[in-house]
Short mmCIF file of C-alpha atoms and ligand atoms in Angstrom, two decimals:
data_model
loop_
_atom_site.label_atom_id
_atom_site.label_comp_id
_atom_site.label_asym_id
_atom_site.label_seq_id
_atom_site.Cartn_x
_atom_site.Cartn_y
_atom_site.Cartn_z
CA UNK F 1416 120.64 -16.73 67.28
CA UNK F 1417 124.20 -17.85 68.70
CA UNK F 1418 126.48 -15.63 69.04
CA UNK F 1419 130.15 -16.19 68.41
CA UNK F 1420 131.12 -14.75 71.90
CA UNK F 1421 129.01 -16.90 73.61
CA UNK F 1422 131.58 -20.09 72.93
CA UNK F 1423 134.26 -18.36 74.81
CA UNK F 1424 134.51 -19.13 78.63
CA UNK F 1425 132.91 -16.06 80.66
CA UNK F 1426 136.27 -14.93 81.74
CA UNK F 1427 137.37 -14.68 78.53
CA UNK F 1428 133.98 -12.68 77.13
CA UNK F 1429 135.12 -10.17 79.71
CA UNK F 1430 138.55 -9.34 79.41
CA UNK F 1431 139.42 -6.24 78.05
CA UNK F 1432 141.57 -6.80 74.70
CA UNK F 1433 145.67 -5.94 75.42
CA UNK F 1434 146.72 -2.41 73.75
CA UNK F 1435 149.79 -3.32 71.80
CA UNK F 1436 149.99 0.11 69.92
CA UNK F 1437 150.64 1.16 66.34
CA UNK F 1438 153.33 0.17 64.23
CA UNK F 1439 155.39 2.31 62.33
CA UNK F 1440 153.76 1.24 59.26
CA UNK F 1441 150.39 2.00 60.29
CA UNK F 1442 150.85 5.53 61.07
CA UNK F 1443 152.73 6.42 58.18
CA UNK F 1444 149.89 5.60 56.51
CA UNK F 1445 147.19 6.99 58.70
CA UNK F 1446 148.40 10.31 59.09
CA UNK F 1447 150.40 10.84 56.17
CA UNK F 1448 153.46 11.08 58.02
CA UNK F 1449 156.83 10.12 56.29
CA UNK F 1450 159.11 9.87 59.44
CA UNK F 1451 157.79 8.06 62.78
CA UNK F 1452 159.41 7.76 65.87
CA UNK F 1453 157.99 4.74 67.61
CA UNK F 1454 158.76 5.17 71.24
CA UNK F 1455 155.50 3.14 73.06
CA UNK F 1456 157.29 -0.50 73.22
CA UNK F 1457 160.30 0.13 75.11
CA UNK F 1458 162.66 -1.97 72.40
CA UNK F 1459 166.33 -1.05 71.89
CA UNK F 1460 167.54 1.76 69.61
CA UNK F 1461 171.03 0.30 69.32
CA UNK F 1462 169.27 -2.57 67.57
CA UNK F 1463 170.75 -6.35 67.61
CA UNK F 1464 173.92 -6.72 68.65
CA UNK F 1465 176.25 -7.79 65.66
CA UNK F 1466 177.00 -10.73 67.28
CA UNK F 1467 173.41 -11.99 67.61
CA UNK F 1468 172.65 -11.33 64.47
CA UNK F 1469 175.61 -13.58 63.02
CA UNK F 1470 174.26 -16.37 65.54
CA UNK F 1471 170.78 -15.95 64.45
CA UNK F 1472 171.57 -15.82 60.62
CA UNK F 1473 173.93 -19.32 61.09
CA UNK F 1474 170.80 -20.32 62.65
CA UNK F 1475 168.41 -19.78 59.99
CA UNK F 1476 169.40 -22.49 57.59
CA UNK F 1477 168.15 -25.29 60.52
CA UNK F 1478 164.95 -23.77 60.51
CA UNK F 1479 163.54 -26.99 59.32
CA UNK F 1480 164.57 -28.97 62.38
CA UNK F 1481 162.80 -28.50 65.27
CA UNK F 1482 164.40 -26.33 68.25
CA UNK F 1483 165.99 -28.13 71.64
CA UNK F 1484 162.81 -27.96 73.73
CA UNK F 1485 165.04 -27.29 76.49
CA UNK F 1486 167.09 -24.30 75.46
CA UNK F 1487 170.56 -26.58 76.61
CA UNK F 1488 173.29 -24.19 75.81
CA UNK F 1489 171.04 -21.00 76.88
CA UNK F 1490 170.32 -22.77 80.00
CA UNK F 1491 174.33 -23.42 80.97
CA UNK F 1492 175.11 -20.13 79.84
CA UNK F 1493 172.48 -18.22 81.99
CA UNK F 1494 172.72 -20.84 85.31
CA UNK F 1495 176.51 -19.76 84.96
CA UNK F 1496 176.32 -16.20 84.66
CA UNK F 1497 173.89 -16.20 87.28
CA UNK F 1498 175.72 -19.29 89.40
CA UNK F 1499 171.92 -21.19 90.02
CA UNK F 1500 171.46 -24.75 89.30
CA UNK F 1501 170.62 -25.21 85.62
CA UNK F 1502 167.16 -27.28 86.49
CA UNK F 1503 165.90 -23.64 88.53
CA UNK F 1504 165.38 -22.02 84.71
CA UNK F 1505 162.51 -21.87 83.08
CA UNK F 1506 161.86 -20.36 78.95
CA UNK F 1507 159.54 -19.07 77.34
CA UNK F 1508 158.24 -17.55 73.49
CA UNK F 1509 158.48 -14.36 75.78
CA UNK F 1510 158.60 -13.48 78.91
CA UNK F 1511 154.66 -13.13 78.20
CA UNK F 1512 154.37 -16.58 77.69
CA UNK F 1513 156.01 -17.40 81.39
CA UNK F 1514 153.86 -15.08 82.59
CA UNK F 1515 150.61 -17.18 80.68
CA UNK F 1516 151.58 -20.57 81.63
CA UNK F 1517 152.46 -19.26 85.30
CA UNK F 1518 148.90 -18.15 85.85
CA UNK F 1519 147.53 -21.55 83.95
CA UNK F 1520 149.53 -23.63 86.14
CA UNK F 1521 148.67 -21.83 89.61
CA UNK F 1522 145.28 -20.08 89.46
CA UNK F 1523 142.29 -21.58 90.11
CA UNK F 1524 138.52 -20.04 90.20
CA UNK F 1525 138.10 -17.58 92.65
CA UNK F 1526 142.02 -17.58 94.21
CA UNK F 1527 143.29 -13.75 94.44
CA UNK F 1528 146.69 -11.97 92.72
CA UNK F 1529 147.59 -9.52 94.00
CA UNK F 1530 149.51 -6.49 91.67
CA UNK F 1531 150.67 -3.08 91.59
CA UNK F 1532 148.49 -0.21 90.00
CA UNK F 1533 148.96 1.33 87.46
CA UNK F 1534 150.03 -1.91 85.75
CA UNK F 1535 151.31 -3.85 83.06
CA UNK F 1536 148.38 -5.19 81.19
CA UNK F 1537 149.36 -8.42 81.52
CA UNK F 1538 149.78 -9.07 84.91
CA UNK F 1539 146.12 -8.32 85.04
CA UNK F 1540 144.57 -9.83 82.10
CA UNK F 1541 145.93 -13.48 82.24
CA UNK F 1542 145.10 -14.04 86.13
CA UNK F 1543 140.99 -12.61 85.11
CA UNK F 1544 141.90 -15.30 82.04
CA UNK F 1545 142.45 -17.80 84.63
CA UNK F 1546 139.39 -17.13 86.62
CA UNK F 1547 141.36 -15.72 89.03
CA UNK F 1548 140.50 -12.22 90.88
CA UNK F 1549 142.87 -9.40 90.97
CA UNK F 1550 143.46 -7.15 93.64
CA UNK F 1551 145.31 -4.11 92.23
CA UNK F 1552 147.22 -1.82 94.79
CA UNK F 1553 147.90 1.98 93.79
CA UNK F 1554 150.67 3.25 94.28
CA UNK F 1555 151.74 5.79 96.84
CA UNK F 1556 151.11 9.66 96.17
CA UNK F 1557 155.10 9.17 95.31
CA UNK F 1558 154.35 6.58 92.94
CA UNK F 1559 156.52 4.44 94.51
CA UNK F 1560 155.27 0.73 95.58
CA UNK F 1561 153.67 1.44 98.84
CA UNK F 1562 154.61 -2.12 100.41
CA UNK F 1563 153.09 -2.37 103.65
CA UNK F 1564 149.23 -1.13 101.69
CA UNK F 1565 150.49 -3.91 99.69
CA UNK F 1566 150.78 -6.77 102.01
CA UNK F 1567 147.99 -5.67 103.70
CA UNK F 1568 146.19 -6.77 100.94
CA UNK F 1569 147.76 -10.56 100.80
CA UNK F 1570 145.14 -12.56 102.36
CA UNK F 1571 144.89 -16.21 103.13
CA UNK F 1572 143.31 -16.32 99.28
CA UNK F 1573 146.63 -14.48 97.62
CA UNK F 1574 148.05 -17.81 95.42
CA UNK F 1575 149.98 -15.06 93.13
CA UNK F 1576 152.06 -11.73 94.41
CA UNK F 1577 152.89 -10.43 91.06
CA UNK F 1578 154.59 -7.19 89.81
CA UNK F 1579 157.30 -5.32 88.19
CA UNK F 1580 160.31 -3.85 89.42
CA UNK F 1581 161.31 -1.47 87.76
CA UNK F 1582 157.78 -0.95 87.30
CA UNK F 1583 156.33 -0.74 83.60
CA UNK F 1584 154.93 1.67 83.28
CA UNK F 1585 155.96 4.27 86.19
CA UNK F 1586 159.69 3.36 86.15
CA UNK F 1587 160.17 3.63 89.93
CA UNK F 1588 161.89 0.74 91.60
CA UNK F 1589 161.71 -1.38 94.97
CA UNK F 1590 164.87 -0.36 97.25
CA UNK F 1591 166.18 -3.57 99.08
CA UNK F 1592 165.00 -2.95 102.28
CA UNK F 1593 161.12 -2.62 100.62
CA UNK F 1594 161.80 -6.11 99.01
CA UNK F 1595 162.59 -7.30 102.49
CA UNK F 1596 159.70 -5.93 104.06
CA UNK F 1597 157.83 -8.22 101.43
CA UNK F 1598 159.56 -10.96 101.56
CA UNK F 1599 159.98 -10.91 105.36
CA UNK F 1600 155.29 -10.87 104.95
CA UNK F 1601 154.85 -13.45 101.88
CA UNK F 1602 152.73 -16.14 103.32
CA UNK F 1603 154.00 -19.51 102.72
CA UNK F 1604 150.85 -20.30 100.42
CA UNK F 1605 151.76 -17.28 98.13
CA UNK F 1606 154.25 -17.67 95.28
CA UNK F 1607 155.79 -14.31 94.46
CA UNK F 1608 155.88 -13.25 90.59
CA UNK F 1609 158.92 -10.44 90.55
CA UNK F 1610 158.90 -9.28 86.88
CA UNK F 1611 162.07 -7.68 85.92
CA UNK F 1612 161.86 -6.98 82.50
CA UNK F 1613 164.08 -4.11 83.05
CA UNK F 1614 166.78 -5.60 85.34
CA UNK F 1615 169.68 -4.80 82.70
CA UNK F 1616 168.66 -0.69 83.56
CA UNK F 1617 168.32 -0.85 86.44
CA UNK F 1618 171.47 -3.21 87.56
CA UNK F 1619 173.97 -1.09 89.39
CA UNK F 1620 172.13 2.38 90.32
CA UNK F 1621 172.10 3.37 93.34
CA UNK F 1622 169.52 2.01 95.39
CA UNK F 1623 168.44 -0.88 93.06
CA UNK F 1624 168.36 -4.51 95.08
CA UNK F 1625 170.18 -7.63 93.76
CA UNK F 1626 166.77 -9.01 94.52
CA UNK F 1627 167.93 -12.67 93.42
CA UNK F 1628 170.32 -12.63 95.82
CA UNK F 1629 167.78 -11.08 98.79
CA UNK F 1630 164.70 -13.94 97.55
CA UNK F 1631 167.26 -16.77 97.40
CA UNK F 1632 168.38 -15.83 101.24
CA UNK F 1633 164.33 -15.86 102.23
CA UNK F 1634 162.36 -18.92 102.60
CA UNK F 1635 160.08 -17.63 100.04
CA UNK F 1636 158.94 -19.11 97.21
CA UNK F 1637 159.20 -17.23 94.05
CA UNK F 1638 159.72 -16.91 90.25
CA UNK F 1639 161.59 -13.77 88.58
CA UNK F 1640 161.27 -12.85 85.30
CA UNK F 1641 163.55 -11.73 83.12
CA UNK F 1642 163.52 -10.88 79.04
CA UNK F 1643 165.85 -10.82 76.12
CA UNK F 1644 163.48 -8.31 74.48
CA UNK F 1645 164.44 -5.15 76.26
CA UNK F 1646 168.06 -4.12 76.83
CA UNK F 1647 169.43 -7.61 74.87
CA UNK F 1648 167.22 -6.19 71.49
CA UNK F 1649 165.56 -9.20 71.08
CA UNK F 1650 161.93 -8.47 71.00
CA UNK F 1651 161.20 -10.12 67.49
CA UNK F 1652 162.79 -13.04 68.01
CA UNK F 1653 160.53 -13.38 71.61
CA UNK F 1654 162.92 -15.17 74.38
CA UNK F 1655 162.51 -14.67 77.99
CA UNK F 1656 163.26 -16.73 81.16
CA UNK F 1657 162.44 -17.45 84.90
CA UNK F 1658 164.84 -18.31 87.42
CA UNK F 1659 161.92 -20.21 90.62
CA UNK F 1660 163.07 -20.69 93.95
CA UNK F 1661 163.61 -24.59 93.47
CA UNK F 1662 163.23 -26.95 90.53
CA UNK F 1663 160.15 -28.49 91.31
CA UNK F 1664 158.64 -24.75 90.21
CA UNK F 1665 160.28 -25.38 87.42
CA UNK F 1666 159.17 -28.63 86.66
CA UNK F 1667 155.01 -27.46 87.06
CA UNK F 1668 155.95 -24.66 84.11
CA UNK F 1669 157.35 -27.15 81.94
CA UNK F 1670 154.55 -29.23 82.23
CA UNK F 1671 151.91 -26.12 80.79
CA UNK F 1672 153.91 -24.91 78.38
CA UNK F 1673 154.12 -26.53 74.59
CA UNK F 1674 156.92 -28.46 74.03
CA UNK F 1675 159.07 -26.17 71.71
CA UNK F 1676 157.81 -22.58 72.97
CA UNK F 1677 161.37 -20.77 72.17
CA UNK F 1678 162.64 -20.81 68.39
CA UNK F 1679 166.04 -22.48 67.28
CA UNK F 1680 166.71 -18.63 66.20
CA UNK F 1681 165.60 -16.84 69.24
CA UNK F 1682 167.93 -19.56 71.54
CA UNK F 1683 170.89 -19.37 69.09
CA UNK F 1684 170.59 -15.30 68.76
CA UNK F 1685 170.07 -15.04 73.36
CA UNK F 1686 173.41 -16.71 73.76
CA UNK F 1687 175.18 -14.43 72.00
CA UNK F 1688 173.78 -11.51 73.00
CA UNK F 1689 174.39 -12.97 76.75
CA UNK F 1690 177.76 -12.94 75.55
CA UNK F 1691 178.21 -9.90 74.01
CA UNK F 1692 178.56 -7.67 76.87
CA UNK F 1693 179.96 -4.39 75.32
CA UNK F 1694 176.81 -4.28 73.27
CA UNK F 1695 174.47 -4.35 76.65
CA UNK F 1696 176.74 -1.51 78.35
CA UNK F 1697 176.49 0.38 75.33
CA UNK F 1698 172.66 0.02 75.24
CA UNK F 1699 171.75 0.74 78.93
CA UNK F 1700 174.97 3.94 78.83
CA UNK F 1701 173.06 5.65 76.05
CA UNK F 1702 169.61 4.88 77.75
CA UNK F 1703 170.66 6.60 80.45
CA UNK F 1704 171.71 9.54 79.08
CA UNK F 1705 169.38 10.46 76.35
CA UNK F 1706 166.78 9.33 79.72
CA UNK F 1707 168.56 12.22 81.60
CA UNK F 1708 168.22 14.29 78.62
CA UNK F 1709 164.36 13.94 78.48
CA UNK F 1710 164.05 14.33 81.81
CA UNK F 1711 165.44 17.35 82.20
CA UNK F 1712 163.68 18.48 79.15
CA UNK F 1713 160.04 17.38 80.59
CA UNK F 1714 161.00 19.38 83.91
CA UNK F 1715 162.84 22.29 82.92
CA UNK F 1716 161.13 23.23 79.54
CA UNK F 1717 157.51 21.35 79.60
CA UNK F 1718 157.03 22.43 83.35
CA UNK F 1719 156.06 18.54 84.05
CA UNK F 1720 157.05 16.24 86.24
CA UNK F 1721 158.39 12.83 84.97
CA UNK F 1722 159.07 10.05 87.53
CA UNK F 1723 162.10 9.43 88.17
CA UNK F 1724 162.75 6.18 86.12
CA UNK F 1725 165.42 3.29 86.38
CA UNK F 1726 164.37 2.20 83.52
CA UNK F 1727 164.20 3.11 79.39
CA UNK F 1728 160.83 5.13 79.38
CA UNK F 1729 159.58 7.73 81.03
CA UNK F 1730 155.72 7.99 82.62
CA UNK F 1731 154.46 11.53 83.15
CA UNK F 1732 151.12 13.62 83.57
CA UNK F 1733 150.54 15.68 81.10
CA UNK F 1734 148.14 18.60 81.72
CA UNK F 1735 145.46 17.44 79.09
CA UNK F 1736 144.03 14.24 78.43
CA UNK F 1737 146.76 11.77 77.73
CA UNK F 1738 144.40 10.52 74.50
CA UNK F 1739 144.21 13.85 73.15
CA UNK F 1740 147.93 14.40 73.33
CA UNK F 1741 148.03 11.30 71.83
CA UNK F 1742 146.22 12.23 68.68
CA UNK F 1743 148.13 15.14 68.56
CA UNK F 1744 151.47 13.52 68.60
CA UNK F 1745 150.55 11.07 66.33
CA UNK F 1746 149.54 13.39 63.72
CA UNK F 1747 153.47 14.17 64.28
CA UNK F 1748 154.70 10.87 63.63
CA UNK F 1749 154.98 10.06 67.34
CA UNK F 1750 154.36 6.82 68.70
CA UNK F 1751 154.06 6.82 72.61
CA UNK F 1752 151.51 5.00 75.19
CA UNK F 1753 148.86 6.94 76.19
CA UNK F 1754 147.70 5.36 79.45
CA UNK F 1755 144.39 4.48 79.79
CA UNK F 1756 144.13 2.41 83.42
CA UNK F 1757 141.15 4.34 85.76
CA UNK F 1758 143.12 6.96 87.69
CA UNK F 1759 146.18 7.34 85.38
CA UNK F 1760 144.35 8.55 82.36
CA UNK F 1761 146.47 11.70 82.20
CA UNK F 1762 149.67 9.60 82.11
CA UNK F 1763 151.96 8.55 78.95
CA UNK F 1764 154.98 6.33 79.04
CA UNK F 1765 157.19 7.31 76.43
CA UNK F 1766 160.56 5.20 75.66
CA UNK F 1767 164.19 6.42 75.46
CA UNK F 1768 164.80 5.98 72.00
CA UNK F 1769 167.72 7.33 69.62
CA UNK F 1770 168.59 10.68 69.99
CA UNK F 1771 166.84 12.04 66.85
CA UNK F 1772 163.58 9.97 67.89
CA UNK F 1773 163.76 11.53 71.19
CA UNK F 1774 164.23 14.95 69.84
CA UNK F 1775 161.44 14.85 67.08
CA UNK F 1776 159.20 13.64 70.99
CA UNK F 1777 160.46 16.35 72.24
CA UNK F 1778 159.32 18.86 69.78
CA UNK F 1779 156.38 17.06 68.94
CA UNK F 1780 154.98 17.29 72.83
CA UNK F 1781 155.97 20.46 73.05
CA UNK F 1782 153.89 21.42 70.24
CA UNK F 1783 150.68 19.34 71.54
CA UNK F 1784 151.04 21.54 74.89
CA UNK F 1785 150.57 24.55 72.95
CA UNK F 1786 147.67 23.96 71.42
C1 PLP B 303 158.02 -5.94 78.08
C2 PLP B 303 157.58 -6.59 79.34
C3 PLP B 303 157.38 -7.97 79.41
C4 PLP B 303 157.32 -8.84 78.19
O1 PLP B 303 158.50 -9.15 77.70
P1 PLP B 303 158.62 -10.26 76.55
O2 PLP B 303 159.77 -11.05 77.04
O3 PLP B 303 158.88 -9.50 75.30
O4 PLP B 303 157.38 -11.07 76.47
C5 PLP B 303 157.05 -8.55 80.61
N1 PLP B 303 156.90 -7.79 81.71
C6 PLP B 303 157.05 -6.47 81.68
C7 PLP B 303 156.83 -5.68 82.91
C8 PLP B 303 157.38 -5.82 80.49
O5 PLP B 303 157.46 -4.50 80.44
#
């Protein structure tokens, strides 16, 4: 007897499978629930921006014709707004699929990443795809980034430093003199991944780093990540970018990824949301406060103790099992992330969503701590 598994590389019989949570859809139906409030993704309750959405509808009609493979008028827009050389950019179907054809292009059997527990999924599961190893560092008691337990664990085998900052999913931030204490100990053989999904959150309170600025004054070498699909409302469409240190990073992605990875929609609908800057204030103003508003729920009326979060969820113990509450707040039409990483299995992220989604998560958690 042959198995099916047994085609797939042994890395890949091992990984563990990514938890992308419910959809609305499915837990209407599930639990018989006719309103759900789907706060585990950490996507935009302000929805498009009306400006994208007239970009990506003139779009639509060309959908026959393949997309510019090399996002042009994204790519002057962004190395503008950002004043970098256009050739430093890098797209993707994603910020996901940077992150993919990052680890395919530098990770070799047996080289070490080193990441940040607890973690995004990914920044775990496609270095072990790779064949690389992954050395996860917890967090400090604070769950804050802890960063000289962290370079203590780049070794002479660390090809990839790789995190996020904000982190997904504790929310806590590096300050700028923490990014300098890495970037003043990256070995020149290790290429530094800075994830920041949620840069457009965190931009501009107190204590958050222009870390482009600090990583273009170092020596080091380094890729940062940033997304349409969080405070730009793009997640469908799937459009996310990398600005690298110099183009010849660049030039290795492009070589890994397929030729037309972004959409003709997804390009057309990112430069107008670039553009439409009212709609991003508006977005991260009422993520903030409806944040604050949880918060301050959690603390003052739950008795928890969220972490204090730059970005739009929230990660907190919870007293019981985070599955159980889980259950229990699904059966309320509740969609949150449970967490489920050794160590943080009393944890959920929940994300800032519209008022009345928030408030029906409020009531709803409340009501699972009861029980
Ligand atoms: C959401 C998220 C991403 C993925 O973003 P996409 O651009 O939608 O692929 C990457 N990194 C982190 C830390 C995230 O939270």
């Amino acid at each position: 007897m042959y198995y099916s598994s047994t085609f797939a590389r042994c890395e890949v019989q091992a990984l563990a499978a990514y938890n992308a949570g419910l959809s609305i859809e499915a837990v209407q139906q599930k639990y018989a629930v006719s309103r759900v409030a789907k706060l585990g993704s950490n996507e935009n309750p302000l929805g498009i921006s009306p400006n994208a959405l007239a970009a990506l509808t003139a779009a639509a009609p060309l959908a026959a014709l393949y997309p510019d493979q090399s996002c042009s008028l994204l790519r002057t827009a962004l190395a503008h707004k950002l004043a970098i050389d256009e050739q430093r950019l890098v797209f993707g179907n994603g910020s996901e699929d940077l992150l993919s054809i990052i680890c395919r292009v530098f990770l070799d059997h047996g080289d070490h990443v080193v990441t940040i527990l607890p973690s995004f999924g990914l920044h775990i599961i496609y270095p072990q795809a790779a064949g690389a190893q992954v050395i996860g560092v917890p967090m400090g008691s604070d769950m804050r980034i802890d960063v000289q337990t962290l370079m203590a664990a780049v070794t002479p085998r660390t090809r990839l430093l790789m995190f996020s900052s904000p982190s997904n999913p504790v929310g806590s931030a590096l300050t700028g003199s923490e990014l300098q204490y890495i970037i003043d100990h990256l070995p020149a053989h290790t290429l530094l991944v800075f994830d920041e999904a949620y840069f457009e959150y965190a931009n501009g309170e107190a204590g958050y780093p222009d870390a482009l600025q600090l990583l273009q004054n170092s020596q080091c070498h380094f890729i940062v990540l940033r997304t349409f699909s969080k405070a730009y409302a793009l997640a469908g469409l799937r459009i996310g970018y990398g600005i690298t240190s110099d183009p010849g990073l660049a030039q290795l992605i492009d070589r890994l990824r397929t030729p037309f990875n972004v959409n003709r929609c997804a390009q057309a609908a990112a430069v107008a949301a670039l553009a439409d800057v009212q709609h991003l204030t508006q977005s991260v103003t009422h993520v903030r406060a409806e944040r604050q508003r949880m918060e301050t729920f959690l603390r003052e009326r739950l008795g928890l103790n969220p972490i204090p979060s730059l970005a739009n969820f929230i990660f907190f113990e919870s007293p019981l099992a985070a599955d159980s509450v889980n259950q229990s707040l699904l059966q309320q039409g509740v969609i949150i992330k449970p967490w489920t990483e050794a160590g943080y299995c009393q944890y959920l992220r929940v994300s800032v969503g519209s008022q009345q989604d928030n408030s029906h998560f409020m009531q709803a958690l409340e009501h699972a701590l009861q029980r």
